[in-house]
PDB file of C-alpha atoms in Angstrom:
ATOM      1  CA  UNK A  19      -0.101  -0.286   0.387  1.00  0.00           C
ATOM      2  CA  UNK A  20       3.222   2.496   0.776  1.00  0.00           C
ATOM      3  CA  UNK A  21       3.458   2.047  -3.474  1.00  0.00           C
ATOM      4  CA  UNK A  22       0.457   2.945  -4.043  1.00  0.00           C
ATOM      5  CA  UNK A  23      -0.642  -0.130  -5.328  1.00  0.00           C
ATOM      6  CA  UNK A  24      -4.799  -0.969  -4.426  1.00  0.00           C
ATOM      7  CA  UNK A  25      -6.192  -4.134  -3.286  1.00  0.00           C
ATOM      8  CA  UNK A  26      -7.172  -5.669  -6.393  1.00  0.00           C
ATOM      9  CA  UNK A  27      -3.510  -5.446  -7.098  1.00  0.00           C
ATOM     10  CA  UNK A  28      -2.643  -6.273  -3.975  1.00  0.00           C
ATOM     11  CA  UNK A  29      -4.624  -9.573  -3.260  1.00  0.00           C
ATOM     12  CA  UNK A  30      -3.428 -10.506  -7.292  1.00  0.00           C
ATOM     13  CA  UNK A  31       0.689 -10.407  -5.775  1.00  0.00           C
ATOM     14  CA  UNK A  32      -0.628 -12.324  -3.066  1.00  0.00           C
ATOM     15  CA  UNK A  33      -3.171 -14.800  -4.622  1.00  0.00           C
ATOM     16  CA  UNK A  34      -5.179 -14.033  -2.033  1.00  0.00           C
ATOM     17  CA  UNK A  35      -9.200 -13.154  -2.377  1.00  0.00           C
ATOM     18  CA  UNK A  36      -9.087  -9.398  -3.064  1.00  0.00           C
ATOM     19  CA  UNK A  37     -11.774  -9.554   0.484  1.00  0.00           C
ATOM     20  CA  UNK A  38      -9.026 -10.700   2.494  1.00  0.00           C
ATOM     21  CA  UNK A  39      -7.077  -7.435   1.582  1.00  0.00           C
ATOM     22  CA  UNK A  40      -9.670  -5.814   2.114  1.00  0.00           C
ATOM     23  CA  UNK A  41     -10.424  -7.370   5.448  1.00  0.00           C
ATOM     24  CA  UNK A  42      -7.100  -6.620   6.387  1.00  0.00           C
ATOM     25  CA  UNK A  43      -7.129  -2.760   6.647  1.00  0.00           C
ATOM     26  CA  UNK A  44     -10.349  -2.809   7.327  1.00  0.00           C
ATOM     27  CA  UNK A  45      -9.480  -4.830  10.454  1.00  0.00           C
ATOM     28  CA  UNK A  46      -6.095  -3.066  11.240  1.00  0.00           C
ATOM     29  CA  UNK A  47      -5.815   0.132  10.332  1.00  0.00           C
ATOM     30  CA  UNK A  48      -5.585   3.068  12.559  1.00  0.00           C
ATOM     31  CA  UNK A  49      -6.914   6.341  11.623  1.00  0.00           C
ATOM     32  CA  UNK A  50      -7.575   5.213   7.896  1.00  0.00           C
ATOM     33  CA  UNK A  51      -3.984   4.292   7.532  1.00  0.00           C
ATOM     34  CA  UNK A  52      -2.342   1.264   7.134  1.00  0.00           C
ATOM     35  CA  UNK A  53       1.033   0.904   9.088  1.00  0.00           C
ATOM     36  CA  UNK A  54       2.598  -3.245   8.723  1.00  0.00           C
ATOM     37  CA  UNK A  55       4.930  -2.749  11.730  1.00  0.00           C
ATOM     38  CA  UNK A  56       1.451  -1.661  13.297  1.00  0.00           C
ATOM     39  CA  UNK A  57      -1.141  -4.094  11.986  1.00  0.00           C
ATOM     40  CA  UNK A  58       1.453  -6.411  13.187  1.00  0.00           C
ATOM     41  CA  UNK A  59       0.450  -5.466  16.938  1.00  0.00           C
ATOM     42  CA  UNK A  60      -3.152  -5.544  16.751  1.00  0.00           C
ATOM     43  CA  UNK A  61      -3.011  -8.921  14.623  1.00  0.00           C
ATOM     44  CA  UNK A  62      -1.306  -9.702  17.512  1.00  0.00           C
ATOM     45  CA  UNK A  63      -3.087  -8.172  20.298  1.00  0.00           C
ATOM     46  CA  UNK A  64      -6.317 -10.495  18.841  1.00  0.00           C
ATOM     47  CA  UNK A  65      -4.606 -13.795  18.942  1.00  0.00           C
ATOM     48  CA  UNK A  66      -3.876 -13.039  22.211  1.00  0.00           C
ATOM     49  CA  UNK A  67      -7.482 -12.472  23.721  1.00  0.00           C
ATOM     50  CA  UNK A  68      -8.531 -15.121  21.320  1.00  0.00           C
ATOM     51  CA  UNK A  69      -6.443 -18.204  23.604  1.00  0.00           C
ATOM     52  CA  UNK A  70      -7.183 -16.944  26.977  1.00  0.00           C
ATOM     53  CA  UNK A  71      -3.836 -19.209  27.621  1.00  0.00           C
ATOM     54  CA  UNK A  72      -1.212 -17.050  26.146  1.00  0.00           C
ATOM     55  CA  UNK A  73      -1.867 -14.768  29.516  1.00  0.00           C
ATOM     56  CA  UNK A  74      -0.099 -17.370  30.885  1.00  0.00           C
ATOM     57  CA  UNK A  75       3.539 -17.943  30.842  1.00  0.00           C
ATOM     58  CA  UNK A  76       5.307 -20.194  29.664  1.00  0.00           C
ATOM     59  CA  UNK A  77       7.233 -21.541  32.797  1.00  0.00           C
ATOM     60  CA  UNK A  78       3.581 -21.986  34.594  1.00  0.00           C
ATOM     61  CA  UNK A  79       1.960 -24.744  31.082  1.00  0.00           C
ATOM     62  CA  UNK A  80       4.983 -26.365  30.941  1.00  0.00           C
ATOM     63  CA  UNK A  81       4.611 -27.092  34.833  1.00  0.00           C
ATOM     64  CA  UNK A  82       0.444 -28.249  34.128  1.00  0.00           C
ATOM     65  CA  UNK A  83       2.286 -30.650  31.384  1.00  0.00           C
ATOM     66  CA  UNK A  84       4.222 -32.322  33.655  1.00  0.00           C
ATOM     67  CA  UNK A  85       0.892 -32.979  35.624  1.00  0.00           C
ATOM     68  CA  UNK A  86      -1.119 -33.459  32.836  1.00  0.00           C
ATOM     69  CA  UNK A  87       2.070 -35.438  32.496  1.00  0.00           C
ATOM     70  CA  UNK A  88       1.992 -37.454  36.277  1.00  0.00           C
ATOM     71  CA  UNK A  89      -1.990 -38.406  35.297  1.00  0.00           C
ATOM     72  CA  UNK A  90      -4.521 -35.273  36.936  1.00  0.00           C
ATOM     73  CA  UNK A  91      -6.888 -34.525  35.006  1.00  0.00           C
ATOM     74  CA  UNK A  92      -7.498 -30.687  33.060  1.00  0.00           C
ATOM     75  CA  UNK A  93      -9.839 -30.167  36.530  1.00  0.00           C
ATOM     76  CA  UNK A  94      -7.260 -31.680  38.530  1.00  0.00           C
ATOM     77  CA  UNK A  95      -4.170 -29.634  37.974  1.00  0.00           C
ATOM     78  CA  UNK A  96      -6.573 -26.338  38.812  1.00  0.00           C
ATOM     79  CA  UNK A  97      -8.054 -26.799  41.611  1.00  0.00           C
ATOM     80  CA  UNK A  98      -5.055 -27.677  42.876  1.00  0.00           C
ATOM     81  CA  UNK A  99      -2.779 -24.687  42.016  1.00  0.00           C
ATOM     82  CA  UNK A 100      -5.782 -22.437  43.226  1.00  0.00           C
ATOM     83  CA  UNK A 101      -6.154 -24.844  46.384  1.00  0.00           C
ATOM     84  CA  UNK A 102      -2.650 -23.493  47.053  1.00  0.00           C
ATOM     85  CA  UNK A 103      -3.413 -20.025  46.029  1.00  0.00           C
ATOM     86  CA  UNK A 104      -1.526 -20.392  42.719  1.00  0.00           C
ATOM     87  CA  UNK A 105      -3.165 -18.417  39.390  1.00  0.00           C
ATOM     88  CA  UNK A 106      -4.360 -21.072  37.457  1.00  0.00           C
ATOM     89  CA  UNK A 107      -5.754 -21.160  33.968  1.00  0.00           C
ATOM     90  CA  UNK A 108      -9.413 -23.261  33.913  1.00  0.00           C
ATOM     91  CA  UNK A 109     -10.451 -26.659  33.219  1.00  0.00           C
ATOM     92  CA  UNK A 110     -11.140 -25.746  29.946  1.00  0.00           C
ATOM     93  CA  UNK A 111      -8.459 -23.234  29.074  1.00  0.00           C
ATOM     94  CA  UNK A 112      -6.502 -26.423  29.873  1.00  0.00           C
ATOM     95  CA  UNK A 113      -8.034 -28.578  27.818  1.00  0.00           C
ATOM     96  CA  UNK A 114      -8.135 -26.073  24.368  1.00  0.00           C
ATOM     97  CA  UNK A 115      -3.705 -26.092  24.949  1.00  0.00           C
ATOM     98  CA  UNK A 116      -3.639 -29.652  25.140  1.00  0.00           C
ATOM     99  CA  UNK A 117      -6.114 -29.836  22.281  1.00  0.00           C
ATOM    100  CA  UNK A 118      -3.274 -27.125  20.365  1.00  0.00           C
ATOM    101  CA  UNK A 119      -0.259 -28.909  21.312  1.00  0.00           C
ATOM    102  CA  UNK A 120      -1.843 -31.951  19.776  1.00  0.00           C
ATOM    103  CA  UNK A 121      -2.346 -30.035  16.011  1.00  0.00           C
ATOM    104  CA  UNK A 122       1.655 -29.083  16.627  1.00  0.00           C
ATOM    105  CA  UNK A 123       2.823 -32.804  17.203  1.00  0.00           C
ATOM    106  CA  UNK A 124       2.805 -32.460  20.855  1.00  0.00           C
ATOM    107  CA  UNK A 125       2.295 -35.408  23.057  1.00  0.00           C
ATOM    108  CA  UNK A 126       0.178 -34.322  25.675  1.00  0.00           C
ATOM    109  CA  UNK A 127      -3.385 -35.730  24.916  1.00  0.00           C
ATOM    110  CA  UNK A 128      -2.383 -39.339  25.450  1.00  0.00           C
ATOM    111  CA  UNK A 129      -1.905 -38.775  29.580  1.00  0.00           C
ATOM    112  CA  UNK A 130      -5.574 -37.650  29.939  1.00  0.00           C
ATOM    113  CA  UNK A 131      -8.047 -40.521  31.101  1.00  0.00           C
ATOM    114  CA  UNK A 132      -8.971 -43.533  29.478  1.00  0.00           C
ATOM    115  CA  UNK A 133      -8.791 -46.157  28.040  1.00  0.00           C
ATOM    116  CA  UNK A 134      -9.047 -49.723  27.597  1.00  0.00           C
ATOM    117  CA  UNK A 135      -8.995 -53.609  27.832  1.00  0.00           C
ATOM    118  CA  UNK A 136      -9.452 -56.575  30.567  1.00  0.00           C
ATOM    119  CA  UNK A 137      -7.027 -57.650  33.486  1.00  0.00           C
ATOM    120  CA  UNK A 138      -6.445 -60.609  34.936  1.00  0.00           C
ATOM    121  CA  UNK A 139      -6.407 -60.254  38.229  1.00  0.00           C
ATOM    122  CA  UNK A 140      -5.326 -57.627  41.161  1.00  0.00           C
ATOM    123  CA  UNK A 141      -6.493 -56.191  44.655  1.00  0.00           C
ATOM    124  CA  UNK A 142      -6.445 -53.485  46.330  1.00  0.00           C
ATOM    125  CA  UNK A 143      -8.687 -51.787  48.397  1.00  0.00           C
ATOM    126  CA  UNK A 144      -9.114 -47.543  48.684  1.00  0.00           C
ATOM    127  CA  UNK A 145     -10.691 -46.208  52.274  1.00  0.00           C
ATOM    128  CA  UNK A 146     -14.549 -45.083  50.817  1.00  0.00           C
ATOM    129  CA  UNK A 147     -13.472 -40.992  52.742  1.00  0.00           C
ATOM    130  CA  UNK A 148     -10.138 -40.177  51.575  1.00  0.00           C
ATOM    131  CA  UNK A 149      -9.521 -42.249  48.658  1.00  0.00           C
ATOM    132  CA  UNK A 150      -6.646 -43.477  49.560  1.00  0.00           C
ATOM    133  CA  UNK A 151      -5.970 -47.038  47.510  1.00  0.00           C
ATOM    134  CA  UNK A 152      -3.898 -50.284  48.801  1.00  0.00           C
ATOM    135  CA  UNK A 153      -2.867 -51.812  45.922  1.00  0.00           C
ATOM    136  CA  UNK A 154      -1.480 -55.369  45.653  1.00  0.00           C
ATOM    137  CA  UNK A 155      -0.080 -57.944  42.556  1.00  0.00           C
ATOM    138  CA  UNK A 156      -1.626 -61.231  43.085  1.00  0.00           C
ATOM    139  CA  UNK A 157      -1.810 -64.500  42.012  1.00  0.00           C
ATOM    140  CA  UNK A 158      -5.227 -64.887  40.080  1.00  0.00           C
ATOM    141  CA  UNK A 159      -8.348 -64.719  42.165  1.00  0.00           C
ATOM    142  CA  UNK A 160      -6.679 -67.083  45.065  1.00  0.00           C
ATOM    143  CA  UNK A 161      -8.581 -66.575  48.634  1.00  0.00           C
ATOM    144  CA  UNK A 162      -6.338 -66.771  50.749  1.00  0.00           C
ATOM    145  CA  UNK A 163      -3.582 -64.556  49.024  1.00  0.00           C
ATOM    146  CA  UNK A 164      -5.778 -62.430  48.597  1.00  0.00           C
ATOM    147  CA  UNK A 165      -7.045 -62.517  52.367  1.00  0.00           C
ATOM    148  CA  UNK A 166      -2.856 -62.192  53.656  1.00  0.00           C
ATOM    149  CA  UNK A 167      -2.018 -58.720  50.953  1.00  0.00           C
ATOM    150  CA  UNK A 168      -5.529 -56.804  52.619  1.00  0.00           C
ATOM    151  CA  UNK A 169      -4.389 -58.018  56.098  1.00  0.00           C
ATOM    152  CA  UNK A 170      -1.031 -56.847  56.275  1.00  0.00           C
ATOM    153  CA  UNK A 171      -2.216 -53.366  54.245  1.00  0.00           C
ATOM    154  CA  UNK A 172      -4.674 -53.087  56.292  1.00  0.00           C
ATOM    155  CA  UNK A 173      -3.049 -53.862  59.534  1.00  0.00           C
ATOM    156  CA  UNK A 174      -1.051 -50.490  59.918  1.00  0.00           C
ATOM    157  CA  UNK A 175      -5.156 -48.210  60.123  1.00  0.00           C
ATOM    158  CA  UNK A 176      -6.398 -50.805  61.690  1.00  0.00           C
ATOM    159  CA  UNK A 177      -3.883 -50.288  65.350  1.00  0.00           C
ATOM    160  CA  UNK A 178      -4.233 -46.521  64.704  1.00  0.00           C
ATOM    161  CA  UNK A 179      -8.010 -47.541  65.397  1.00  0.00           C
ATOM    162  CA  UNK A 180      -9.344 -45.565  61.920  1.00  0.00           C
ATOM    163  CA  UNK A 181     -10.299 -48.764  60.919  1.00  0.00           C
ATOM    164  CA  UNK A 182     -13.941 -50.624  60.959  1.00  0.00           C
ATOM    165  CA  UNK A 183     -15.192 -52.291  58.285  1.00  0.00           C
ATOM    166  CA  UNK A 184     -14.910 -53.486  55.106  1.00  0.00           C
ATOM    167  CA  UNK A 185     -17.728 -53.319  51.639  1.00  0.00           C
ATOM    168  CA  UNK A 186     -16.443 -55.311  48.919  1.00  0.00           C
ATOM    169  CA  UNK A 187     -18.400 -57.514  45.479  1.00  0.00           C
ATOM    170  CA  UNK A 188     -18.622 -60.416  45.685  1.00  0.00           C
ATOM    171  CA  UNK A 189     -16.270 -62.131  44.462  1.00  0.00           C
ATOM    172  CA  UNK A 190     -14.622 -65.279  44.235  1.00  0.00           C
ATOM    173  CA  UNK A 191     -11.508 -63.945  45.316  1.00  0.00           C
ATOM    174  CA  UNK A 192     -12.635 -62.767  48.473  1.00  0.00           C
ATOM    175  CA  UNK A 193     -13.947 -66.752  49.683  1.00  0.00           C
ATOM    176  CA  UNK A 194     -12.154 -66.249  52.978  1.00  0.00           C
ATOM    177  CA  UNK A 195     -13.288 -62.346  54.086  1.00  0.00           C
ATOM    178  CA  UNK A 196     -13.540 -64.331  57.878  1.00  0.00           C
ATOM    179  CA  UNK A 197     -10.525 -65.189  57.786  1.00  0.00           C
ATOM    180  CA  UNK A 198     -10.397 -60.817  57.221  1.00  0.00           C
ATOM    181  CA  UNK A 199     -12.740 -60.481  59.993  1.00  0.00           C
ATOM    182  CA  UNK A 200     -11.181 -62.389  62.824  1.00  0.00           C
ATOM    183  CA  UNK A 201      -7.560 -61.406  61.853  1.00  0.00           C
ATOM    184  CA  UNK A 202      -8.571 -57.222  61.953  1.00  0.00           C
ATOM    185  CA  UNK A 203     -11.400 -57.419  63.956  1.00  0.00           C
ATOM    186  CA  UNK A 204     -13.690 -55.027  61.781  1.00  0.00           C
ATOM    187  CA  UNK A 205     -17.045 -55.419  60.024  1.00  0.00           C
ATOM    188  CA  UNK A 206     -16.976 -57.135  57.120  1.00  0.00           C
ATOM    189  CA  UNK A 207     -19.495 -56.516  54.851  1.00  0.00           C
ATOM    190  CA  UNK A 208     -21.060 -57.635  50.655  1.00  0.00           C
ATOM    191  CA  UNK A 209     -22.131 -55.414  48.497  1.00  0.00           C
ATOM    192  CA  UNK A 210     -25.834 -56.528  47.263  1.00  0.00           C
ATOM    193  CA  UNK A 211     -25.058 -58.368  43.923  1.00  0.00           C
ATOM    194  CA  UNK A 212     -25.424 -56.154  40.188  1.00  0.00           C
ATOM    195  CA  UNK A 213     -25.262 -53.325  42.586  1.00  0.00           C
ATOM    196  CA  UNK A 214     -22.324 -51.399  41.025  1.00  0.00           C
ATOM    197  CA  UNK A 215     -23.516 -47.744  43.107  1.00  0.00           C
ATOM    198  CA  UNK A 216     -23.342 -49.456  46.233  1.00  0.00           C
ATOM    199  CA  UNK A 217     -19.744 -49.428  44.884  1.00  0.00           C
ATOM    200  CA  UNK A 218     -19.208 -46.289  44.077  1.00  0.00           C
ATOM    201  CA  UNK A 219     -15.864 -45.551  45.161  1.00  0.00           C
ATOM    202  CA  UNK A 220     -14.772 -48.377  44.195  1.00  0.00           C
ATOM    203  CA  UNK A 221     -15.374 -48.248  40.618  1.00  0.00           C
ATOM    204  CA  UNK A 222     -13.623 -45.854  40.606  1.00  0.00           C
ATOM    205  CA  UNK A 223     -10.673 -46.281  41.669  1.00  0.00           C
ATOM    206  CA  UNK A 224     -10.899 -49.230  39.344  1.00  0.00           C
ATOM    207  CA  UNK A 225     -10.872 -46.974  36.318  1.00  0.00           C
ATOM    208  CA  UNK A 226      -8.559 -44.543  37.569  1.00  0.00           C
ATOM    209  CA  UNK A 227      -6.194 -47.525  37.812  1.00  0.00           C
ATOM    210  CA  UNK A 228      -6.950 -48.364  34.144  1.00  0.00           C
ATOM    211  CA  UNK A 229      -4.932 -45.362  33.783  1.00  0.00           C
ATOM    212  CA  UNK A 230      -2.182 -46.870  33.877  1.00  0.00           C
ATOM    213  CA  UNK A 231      -2.476 -50.835  33.585  1.00  0.00           C
ATOM    214  CA  UNK A 232      -5.741 -51.063  31.186  1.00  0.00           C
ATOM    215  CA  UNK A 233      -7.974 -54.065  30.583  1.00  0.00           C
ATOM    216  CA  UNK A 234      -5.989 -57.484  28.971  1.00  0.00           C
ATOM    217  CA  UNK A 235      -2.549 -56.435  30.234  1.00  0.00           C
ATOM    218  CA  UNK A 236      -0.436 -59.308  31.025  1.00  0.00           C
ATOM    219  CA  UNK A 237      -0.040 -58.614  34.526  1.00  0.00           C
ATOM    220  CA  UNK A 238       3.191 -60.841  34.250  1.00  0.00           C
ATOM    221  CA  UNK A 239       5.369 -58.534  33.210  1.00  0.00           C
ATOM    222  CA  UNK A 240       4.250 -55.958  35.700  1.00  0.00           C
ATOM    223  CA  UNK A 241       6.219 -55.466  38.544  1.00  0.00           C
ATOM    224  CA  UNK A 242       5.215 -54.736  42.039  1.00  0.00           C
ATOM    225  CA  UNK A 243       7.586 -51.519  41.802  1.00  0.00           C
ATOM    226  CA  UNK A 244       4.997 -50.007  39.087  1.00  0.00           C
ATOM    227  CA  UNK A 245       2.042 -51.281  41.164  1.00  0.00           C
ATOM    228  CA  UNK A 246       3.641 -49.690  43.180  1.00  0.00           C
ATOM    229  CA  UNK A 247       4.590 -45.658  41.815  1.00  0.00           C
ATOM    230  CA  UNK A 248       0.899 -46.346  40.681  1.00  0.00           C
ATOM    231  CA  UNK A 249      -0.006 -47.171  44.054  1.00  0.00           C
ATOM    232  CA  UNK A 250       1.928 -44.671  45.242  1.00  0.00           C
ATOM    233  CA  UNK A 251       0.435 -41.786  42.296  1.00  0.00           C
ATOM    234  CA  UNK A 252      -2.840 -41.602  42.624  1.00  0.00           C
ATOM    235  CA  UNK A 253      -2.800 -41.375  46.293  1.00  0.00           C
ATOM    236  CA  UNK A 254      -0.302 -37.660  45.834  1.00  0.00           C
ATOM    237  CA  UNK A 255      -3.103 -36.777  43.010  1.00  0.00           C
ATOM    238  CA  UNK A 256      -6.493 -34.603  44.108  1.00  0.00           C
ATOM    239  CA  UNK A 257      -9.514 -35.116  44.327  1.00  0.00           C
ATOM    240  CA  UNK A 258     -11.274 -32.967  43.963  1.00  0.00           C
ATOM    241  CA  UNK A 259     -13.993 -34.575  46.665  1.00  0.00           C
ATOM    242  CA  UNK A 260     -11.581 -33.236  49.092  1.00  0.00           C
ATOM    243  CA  UNK A 261     -11.339 -29.839  48.366  1.00  0.00           C
ATOM    244  CA  UNK A 262      -8.669 -30.720  45.728  1.00  0.00           C
ATOM    245  CA  UNK A 263      -6.209 -31.931  48.578  1.00  0.00           C
ATOM    246  CA  UNK A 264      -4.675 -35.988  47.806  1.00  0.00           C
ATOM    247  CA  UNK A 265      -6.103 -38.554  49.787  1.00  0.00           C
ATOM    248  CA  UNK A 266      -2.340 -38.697  51.645  1.00  0.00           C
ATOM    249  CA  UNK A 267      -2.546 -35.245  53.232  1.00  0.00           C
ATOM    250  CA  UNK A 268      -6.368 -36.304  53.008  1.00  0.00           C
ATOM    251  CA  UNK A 269      -6.097 -38.860  56.030  1.00  0.00           C
ATOM    252  CA  UNK A 270      -3.069 -36.989  57.479  1.00  0.00           C
ATOM    253  CA  UNK A 271      -5.342 -34.059  58.597  1.00  0.00           C
ATOM    254  CA  UNK A 272      -7.496 -35.624  59.464  1.00  0.00           C
ATOM    255  CA  UNK A 273      -6.377 -38.776  61.742  1.00  0.00           C
ATOM    256  CA  UNK A 274      -2.507 -37.030  61.726  1.00  0.00           C
ATOM    257  CA  UNK A 275      -1.221 -40.503  60.166  1.00  0.00           C
ATOM    258  CA  UNK A 276       0.856 -40.160  57.572  1.00  0.00           C
ATOM    259  CA  UNK A 277       0.727 -43.358  55.475  1.00  0.00           C
ATOM    260  CA  UNK A 278       3.571 -44.644  52.246  1.00  0.00           C
TER     261      UNK A 278
END
């Protein structure tokens, strides 16, 4: 334009539609004048407004990316940062950022929840109030083995006087439930058959574990160290229902017990 070319001529030179050029001139002119340096500044300003994540520094986004890679959801990341008194983008904004990064070839989206295929067997218990989980690798659905693992895992909590009942499903792996109840001196209950709503916390825990061990995984290839790592990650993951405390923090704050 500074060379005196009209919009039609500029469009021909750039090989674009004439309306593209006229729209650019209308949007980025100041006091009827189009200066490319000013136009660039105006365009960048609109881009920042359109993509809210540009309001936050790259250091924060790198930190958010690290939290997502640890298995947290965007909602958990947002809630946790704000609970710590930090400025944080909304969960929706984090999702937008993740999908925009995907368009640039980043694999961050692969760490979001949702995976599938079949388990052979695993033993896990969770504290219904705090969401704390104990996960053990078992050799199939042997009831005695599960009972021994359960007693060993929960005995420290029983000694603290905060374990009172256990509720399980009706699987044959719980056939030795009387042994568990006797050794831990607690009441053992069973959920109603086909009523997963009676074990909502348990079902949710299954979903969390499947993020790391999808159905169909050959458990012979899963090490004890990996199982311990999953347990640690889940117990150090903030939960919305705990006001974004982690289960480990919740148990410590409520009972003054530091579980490991």
